[in-house]
Coordinates of C-alpha atoms and ligand atoms in Angstrom, one line a residue:
M1 CA 46.9 -0.9 29.3
R2 CA 45.1 -4.1 30.2
L3 CA 41.5 -3.7 28.9
L4 CA 38.6 -5.8 29.4
V5 CA 35.9 -5.8 26.6
T6 CA 32.6 -7.4 27.6
G7 CA 30.4 -8.6 24.6
G8 CA 33.6 -8.4 22.4
A9 CA 32.5 -11.4 20.2
G10 CA 29.4 -9.6 19.0
F11 CA 29.0 -7.1 16.1
I12 CA 30.1 -3.8 17.7
G13 CA 32.5 -5.3 20.1
S14 CA 34.4 -7.4 17.7
N15 CA 34.9 -4.5 15.3
F16 CA 36.0 -2.4 18.3
V17 CA 38.5 -5.1 19.4
H18 CA 40.0 -5.3 15.8
Y19 CA 40.1 -1.5 15.7
L20 CA 41.9 -1.3 19.0
Y21 CA 44.3 -4.2 18.2
K22 CA 45.4 -2.1 15.1
E23 CA 45.4 1.3 16.9
R24 CA 46.8 0.5 20.3
P25 CA 49.5 -2.2 19.6
D26 CA 50.9 -2.0 23.1
W27 CA 47.6 -2.7 24.8
H28 CA 46.4 -6.1 26.0
I29 CA 42.7 -7.0 25.3
T30 CA 40.7 -9.5 27.2
V31 CA 37.2 -10.3 25.8
L32 CA 34.5 -11.7 28.3
D33 CA 31.6 -13.0 26.3
K34 CA 28.9 -15.5 26.9
L35 CA 28.7 -16.5 23.2
T36 CA 24.9 -16.4 22.9
Y37 CA 23.4 -16.7 19.4
A38 CA 24.7 -13.2 18.7
G39 CA 28.4 -13.8 19.7
D40 CA 30.9 -15.9 17.7
E41 CA 34.5 -16.4 18.7
K42 CA 35.4 -16.7 15.0
N43 CA 34.8 -12.9 14.9
L44 CA 38.1 -12.5 16.8
A45 CA 40.2 -14.9 14.8
G46 CA 43.7 -13.9 13.9
L47 CA 44.5 -12.0 17.1
D48 CA 47.8 -13.0 18.7
A49 CA 47.7 -14.7 22.2
S50 CA 50.5 -12.3 23.5
R51 CA 48.1 -9.4 23.2
F52 CA 44.7 -11.0 23.4
K53 CA 42.7 -13.4 25.7
F54 CA 39.2 -14.8 25.4
I55 CA 37.0 -15.7 28.4
K56 CA 33.7 -17.4 27.7
G57 CA 31.5 -16.3 30.6
D58 CA 28.3 -14.6 31.7
I59 CA 28.3 -11.1 33.0
C60 CA 25.5 -12.0 35.2
D61 CA 27.8 -14.3 37.1
E62 CA 29.3 -12.5 40.1
A63 CA 32.5 -14.6 40.4
T64 CA 33.4 -14.6 36.6
V65 CA 33.0 -10.7 36.5
D66 CA 34.8 -10.2 39.8
K67 CA 37.8 -12.3 38.6
A68 CA 38.0 -10.6 35.1
I69 CA 37.8 -7.0 36.4
A70 CA 40.3 -7.6 39.2
S71 CA 42.9 -8.4 36.7
C72 CA 42.3 -5.5 34.1
E73 CA 42.8 -1.8 34.3
A74 CA 39.8 -0.6 32.5
V75 CA 36.5 -2.1 31.1
V76 CA 34.6 -1.2 27.9
H77 CA 31.0 -2.8 28.5
F78 CA 29.3 -3.8 25.2
A79 CA 27.6 -7.1 26.3
A80 CA 23.8 -7.0 26.0
E81 CA 20.9 -8.6 24.5
T82 CA 20.3 -6.2 21.5
H83 CA 17.5 -7.0 19.2
V84 CA 14.2 -5.0 19.7
D85 CA 12.1 -7.7 17.9
N86 CA 13.4 -10.5 20.3
S87 CA 12.8 -8.2 23.4
L88 CA 9.1 -7.9 22.3
H89 CA 8.6 -11.6 22.2
G90 CA 10.9 -12.8 25.0
P91 CA 12.1 -9.9 27.4
D92 CA 13.6 -12.2 30.0
P93 CA 17.2 -12.3 28.9
F94 CA 17.1 -8.6 28.3
V95 CA 16.3 -7.9 32.0
Y96 CA 19.1 -10.3 33.3
T97 CA 21.9 -9.4 31.0
N98 CA 21.2 -5.7 30.5
V99 CA 20.2 -4.9 34.1
V100 CA 21.7 -7.5 36.3
G101 CA 24.8 -7.9 34.2
T102 CA 25.5 -4.2 34.3
Y103 CA 25.0 -4.3 38.0
Q104 CA 27.6 -7.0 38.4
I105 CA 30.0 -5.0 36.3
L106 CA 29.3 -2.0 38.4
E107 CA 29.9 -3.6 41.7
A108 CA 33.2 -5.2 40.6
V109 CA 34.3 -1.8 39.1
R110 CA 33.4 -0.2 42.5
K111 CA 35.3 -2.8 44.5
Y112 CA 38.4 -2.7 42.5
D113 CA 38.3 1.1 41.6
K114 CA 38.6 0.4 37.8
R115 CA 37.7 2.7 34.9
L116 CA 34.5 1.9 33.2
H117 CA 33.0 2.9 29.8
H118 CA 29.4 1.9 29.4
V119 CA 28.2 1.5 25.8
S120 CA 24.5 2.4 25.3
T121 CA 22.0 3.4 22.7
D122 CA 20.1 6.3 21.5
E123 CA 16.9 4.2 21.9
V124 CA 16.8 5.0 25.6
Y125 CA 15.4 8.4 24.8
G126 CA 12.3 7.1 22.9
D127 CA 11.6 8.6 19.5
L128 CA 11.2 12.0 17.6
Q129 CA 8.7 13.1 15.1
P130 CA 9.7 12.8 11.4
G131 CA 10.2 16.2 9.9
S132 CA 10.9 18.0 13.3
P133 CA 14.2 19.8 13.7
E134 CA 14.7 18.2 17.2
K135 CA 17.5 15.7 17.9
F136 CA 18.6 13.7 20.9
S137 CA 21.2 15.2 23.1
E138 CA 22.8 14.4 26.5
E139 CA 20.0 16.4 28.2
T140 CA 17.1 14.6 26.5
P141 CA 15.0 12.9 29.1
Y142 CA 14.8 9.1 29.1
N143 CA 11.5 7.6 27.5
P144 CA 12.3 4.2 26.3
S145 CA 9.6 2.3 24.3
S146 CA 10.6 -1.4 24.0
P147 CA 11.8 -3.9 26.6
Y148 CA 15.2 -3.7 25.0
S149 CA 15.4 0.1 25.3
A150 CA 13.8 0.0 28.8
T151 CA 16.5 -2.5 30.0
K152 CA 19.4 -0.3 28.4
A153 CA 17.8 2.9 30.0
A154 CA 17.8 0.9 33.3
S155 CA 21.5 0.1 32.8
D156 CA 22.5 3.7 32.1
L157 CA 20.6 4.9 35.2
L158 CA 22.4 2.3 37.3
V159 CA 25.7 3.6 35.9
R160 CA 24.7 7.3 36.7
A161 CA 23.7 6.3 40.2
W162 CA 27.0 4.6 40.8
I163 CA 28.9 7.5 39.6
R164 CA 26.9 10.0 41.9
S165 CA 26.7 7.7 45.0
Y166 CA 30.1 5.8 44.8
N167 CA 32.2 8.1 42.7
I168 CA 33.1 5.3 40.2
K169 CA 35.2 6.4 37.3
A170 CA 32.6 5.9 34.6
T171 CA 31.5 7.5 31.3
I172 CA 28.5 6.5 29.2
S173 CA 27.9 6.8 25.5
N174 CA 24.7 6.7 23.7
C175 CA 25.2 5.8 19.9
S176 CA 22.8 5.7 16.9
N177 CA 22.2 2.6 14.5
N178 CA 25.4 0.9 13.5
Y179 CA 26.0 -0.9 10.3
G180 CA 29.1 -2.8 8.9
P181 CA 30.7 -6.2 8.9
Y182 CA 29.8 -9.0 11.5
Q183 CA 26.3 -7.7 12.1
H184 CA 23.9 -10.5 12.8
V185 CA 21.4 -11.4 10.0
E186 CA 18.4 -10.6 12.2
K187 CA 19.2 -6.8 11.9
F188 CA 17.8 -4.7 9.1
I189 CA 20.6 -4.0 6.7
P190 CA 22.4 -7.5 6.9
R191 CA 18.9 -9.2 6.8
A192 CA 18.1 -7.2 3.6
I193 CA 21.5 -7.8 2.0
T194 CA 21.5 -11.6 2.7
N195 CA 17.8 -11.9 1.5
V196 CA 18.9 -10.5 -1.8
L197 CA 22.0 -12.9 -2.0
E198 CA 19.6 -15.7 -1.3
G199 CA 17.2 -14.6 -4.1
Q200 CA 14.5 -13.5 -1.4
K201 CA 12.7 -10.2 -1.5
P202 CA 13.8 -8.0 1.6
K203 CA 11.0 -7.1 4.1
L204 CA 10.1 -3.5 5.0
Y205 CA 8.1 -3.0 8.3
G206 CA 4.9 -0.9 7.9
K207 CA 5.2 1.9 5.5
G208 CA 9.1 2.0 5.7
A209 CA 8.9 5.8 6.9
N210 CA 10.6 5.3 10.2
I211 CA 14.0 7.1 10.2
R212 CA 17.2 5.7 11.7
D213 CA 20.5 7.7 12.1
W214 CA 23.3 5.4 10.6
I215 CA 26.9 5.3 11.6
Y216 CA 29.5 3.0 10.3
T217 CA 30.7 0.7 13.2
Q218 CA 34.3 1.8 12.8
D219 CA 33.3 5.4 13.6
H220 CA 31.6 4.1 16.7
S221 CA 34.8 2.4 17.7
S222 CA 37.0 5.5 17.3
A223 CA 34.5 7.5 19.5
V224 CA 34.5 4.9 22.2
L225 CA 38.4 4.8 22.3
M226 CA 38.4 8.6 22.4
I227 CA 36.1 8.8 25.3
L228 CA 38.0 6.1 27.1
E229 CA 41.2 8.0 26.9
K230 CA 40.0 11.7 26.9
G231 CA 36.4 11.6 28.1
K232 CA 35.5 13.5 31.4
I233 CA 34.6 11.0 34.3
G234 CA 30.9 11.1 35.0
E235 CA 29.9 12.5 31.6
T236 CA 27.7 11.1 28.9
Y237 CA 28.5 11.5 25.1
M238 CA 26.1 11.1 22.3
I239 CA 27.8 9.5 19.2
G240 CA 26.3 10.0 15.7
A241 CA 27.3 10.9 12.3
N242 CA 24.4 12.7 10.7
G243 CA 23.2 9.7 8.8
E244 CA 19.4 10.0 8.9
K245 CA 17.5 8.0 6.4
T246 CA 14.0 6.4 6.2
N247 CA 14.1 2.6 6.0
Q248 CA 12.6 2.7 2.6
E249 CA 15.5 5.0 1.4
V250 CA 18.0 2.5 2.9
L251 CA 16.4 -0.4 1.2
E252 CA 16.3 1.2 -2.1
M253 CA 19.8 2.1 -1.9
I254 CA 20.7 -1.6 -1.0
L255 CA 18.7 -2.9 -4.0
E256 CA 20.2 -0.3 -6.4
L257 CA 23.8 -1.3 -5.3
M258 CA 22.9 -5.0 -5.7
G259 CA 21.5 -4.6 -9.2
K260 CA 17.7 -5.1 -8.3
P261 CA 14.8 -2.9 -9.2
K262 CA 14.1 -0.4 -6.4
D263 CA 10.7 -2.0 -5.6
W264 CA 11.9 -5.5 -5.3
Y265 CA 10.8 -5.9 -1.7
E266 CA 7.6 -6.8 0.4
H267 CA 5.8 -4.8 3.0
V268 CA 5.2 -6.8 6.1
A269 CA 3.5 -6.2 9.5
D270 CA 4.8 -3.4 11.6
R271 CA 6.8 -3.7 14.7
P272 CA 4.5 -3.0 17.7
G273 CA 5.5 0.3 19.4
H274 CA 7.8 0.9 16.4
D275 CA 10.0 4.1 17.2
L276 CA 9.4 6.7 14.4
R277 CA 12.6 8.5 14.2
Y278 CA 16.0 8.6 15.9
A279 CA 18.4 11.5 15.3
I280 CA 21.6 12.4 17.2
D281 CA 23.2 15.8 18.1
A282 CA 26.9 14.9 18.5
T283 CA 28.1 18.5 19.2
K284 CA 29.5 17.6 22.6
I285 CA 31.9 14.9 21.6
R286 CA 32.9 16.8 18.5
S287 CA 33.6 20.1 20.2
E288 CA 34.8 18.8 23.5
L289 CA 36.9 15.7 22.3
G290 CA 37.6 16.6 18.8
W291 CA 36.0 13.5 17.4
T292 CA 34.8 13.3 13.7
P293 CA 33.5 10.3 11.8
T294 CA 35.4 9.0 8.8
Y295 CA 32.5 7.3 7.0
T296 CA 30.4 10.4 6.0
D297 CA 29.2 8.7 2.6
F298 CA 26.6 6.3 3.5
K299 CA 26.5 4.8 0.0
R300 CA 30.3 4.0 0.4
G301 CA 29.9 2.3 3.8
L302 CA 26.8 0.4 2.4
S303 CA 28.7 -0.9 -0.6
E304 CA 31.6 -2.0 1.6
T305 CA 29.1 -3.8 3.8
I306 CA 27.5 -5.5 0.8
E307 CA 30.9 -6.7 -0.4
W308 CA 31.7 -8.1 3.1
Y309 CA 28.4 -10.1 3.1
K310 CA 29.0 -11.4 -0.5
N311 CA 32.6 -12.4 0.5
N312 CA 31.6 -14.0 3.9
R313 CA 28.8 -16.3 3.2
E314 CA 30.1 -19.1 5.4
W315 CA 29.9 -16.6 8.4
W316 CA 26.2 -15.7 8.0
Q317 CA 24.6 -18.7 6.2
P318 CA 24.4 -21.0 9.2
Q319 CA 22.1 -18.4 11.0
K320 CA 20.1 -17.4 8.1
A321 CA 17.4 -20.1 7.8
A322 CA 16.6 -20.2 11.6
T323 CA 16.4 -16.3 11.6
E324 CA 13.9 -16.3 8.8
E325 CA 11.9 -19.1 10.4
K326 CA 11.6 -16.9 13.5
Y327 CA 10.5 -14.0 11.5
K328 CA 8.0 -16.1 9.6
K329 CA 6.3 -17.0 12.8
L330 CA 5.9 -13.4 13.7
G331 CA 4.6 -12.4 10.2
R332 CA 7.6 -10.2 9.6
Ligands
NAD401 P1 25.3 -8.0 19.5 O1 24.0 -8.6 19.9 O2 25.8 -8.2 18.1 O3 26.4 -8.6 20.5 C1 26.2 -8.7 21.8 C2 27.4 -9.6 22.4 O4 27.1 -9.7 23.9 C3 27.4 -11.0 21.8 O5 28.6 -11.4 21.6 C4 26.8 -11.9 23.0 O6 27.4 -13.1 23.1 C5 27.1 -11.0 24.3 N1 26.4 -11.3 25.4 C6 25.1 -11.3 25.5 N2 24.6 -11.6 26.7 C7 25.8 -11.8 27.5 C8 26.1 -12.1 28.9 N3 25.0 -12.4 29.7 N4 27.4 -12.1 29.4 C9 28.4 -12.0 28.3 N5 28.3 -11.7 27.1 C10 26.9 -11.6 26.6 O7 25.3 -6.6 19.9 P2 25.8 -5.2 19.2 O8 24.9 -4.7 18.2 O9 27.2 -5.5 19.0 O10 25.6 -4.2 20.5 C11 26.8 -4.1 21.3 C12 26.4 -2.9 22.4 O11 26.4 -1.7 21.7 C13 25.1 -3.2 23.1 O12 25.3 -2.7 24.5 C14 24.1 -2.4 22.4 O13 23.0 -1.9 23.3 C15 25.0 -1.1 22.0 N6 24.5 -0.5 20.8 C16 24.3 -1.1 19.7 C17 23.8 -0.3 18.6 C18 23.5 -1.0 17.2 O14 23.1 -0.4 16.2 N7 23.8 -2.3 17.2 C19 23.7 1.1 18.5 C20 24.0 1.7 19.8 C21 24.5 1.0 21.0
TDX402 O1 13.5 -6.8 8.2 C1 13.4 -5.7 8.7 N1 12.7 -4.7 8.1 C2 12.6 -3.5 8.7 O2 12.0 -2.6 8.0 C3 14.0 -5.5 10.0 C4 14.8 -6.5 10.6 C5 13.9 -4.1 10.5 N2 13.2 -3.1 9.8 C6 13.2 -1.8 10.4 C7 12.9 -1.7 11.9 C8 13.7 -0.5 12.2 O3 12.8 0.7 11.9 O4 14.4 -1.2 10.2 C9 14.9 -0.4 11.2 C10 16.1 -1.0 11.9 O5 15.8 -2.2 12.6 P1 16.9 -2.9 13.4 O6 18.0 -3.3 12.5 O7 16.1 -4.2 14.3 O8 17.5 -1.9 14.4 P2 16.7 -1.0 15.6 O9 15.3 -1.4 16.0 O10 16.7 0.5 15.0 O11 17.7 -1.1 16.7 C11 19.2 -1.0 16.3 O12 19.8 0.3 16.7 C12 19.9 0.7 18.1 C13 19.9 -2.1 17.1 O13 19.3 -3.4 16.9 C14 20.0 -1.8 18.7 O14 20.8 -2.7 19.3 C15 20.6 -0.3 18.8 O15 20.6 0.0 20.2

């Protein structure tokens, strides 16, 4: 198999590439990545050139995408602008990368008749009420809240239309919040951990009652590989590991694991339009494909993640000051 991975130098993409490199030793992996502030070629260090190739390029560029897709057998599409707070204050690159970029991928996949797996998020469904028994499923109507989730929703709908109108061989997955190594320090869990490591109090948006459904990134990787190999063409699969927690609970657990008092944090201004709760019903992928997550103990995943950030200061420190400066201007 010659697989193209877009966005493979980012958080989930690089974890997926490392997972695949180990799990499928006879596959050749090519990463296409623009290396925005969120991508780092160092995330892919140690991979042998006989099995791995890196292309620096933009998925919005038709010629680049055409050439990369012509020479692979299948594509897993992770590349995106991904941070909700950034999208609220500068939606431009979200529209280009998430919508136009996905369109370029679809056109090349259609031209060369290649298999595509499109990676998306549960945020396309909007939010749920805390305390309700409801969860997102493959049938939940789209109702995005932020420029980020609206552009991801647009990309999903393009994929659905290309499946229906052009019979492209594509699948879609909508996963919940990932955590683990190589996640940018702008995101909640790494921001909180690295704040503590720098002697700064972590920040909790609003009351901290918003709920996210956490999954360890390696479990997302195993689900994507399973869909790529066994998924039914044209189908959408929800990915989640029953990891619902309030932001306050997550923060208190990080503080406890890092030896700080559980109230050692600051409340800051809330995110505009802040989604209240996400929760995934992953029955379809579990029952039809037989997928199960490995990391069912959130505390274990979180302590491994904390260890990784403790041991890889040189990876995150260069981005930390600029990220906090950006947050300071937003009052968060
Ligand atoms: P990330 O921001 O860490 O990485 C994104 C990667 O895409 C970076 O390497 C960046 O350089 C690259 N990229 C951005 N614009 C590009 C362009 N125009 N051309 C080529 N490459 C470009 O993101 P992530 O958290 O790893 O998310 C990966 C995918 O998974 C996204 O599609 C996201 O919507 C989806 N997802 C993320 C989560 C989560 O919790 N982080 C959950 C569900 C789904
Ligand atoms: O310092 C913080 N304090 C805080 O309370 C930050 C950075 C965030 N938060 C809150 C906001 C959210 O309720 O924590 C929660 C998680 O925030 P993010 O890490 O920004 O993630 P979220 O907005 O939930 O989106 C993430 O999950 C779905 C990813 O960034 C998306 O790419 C993915 O699609």
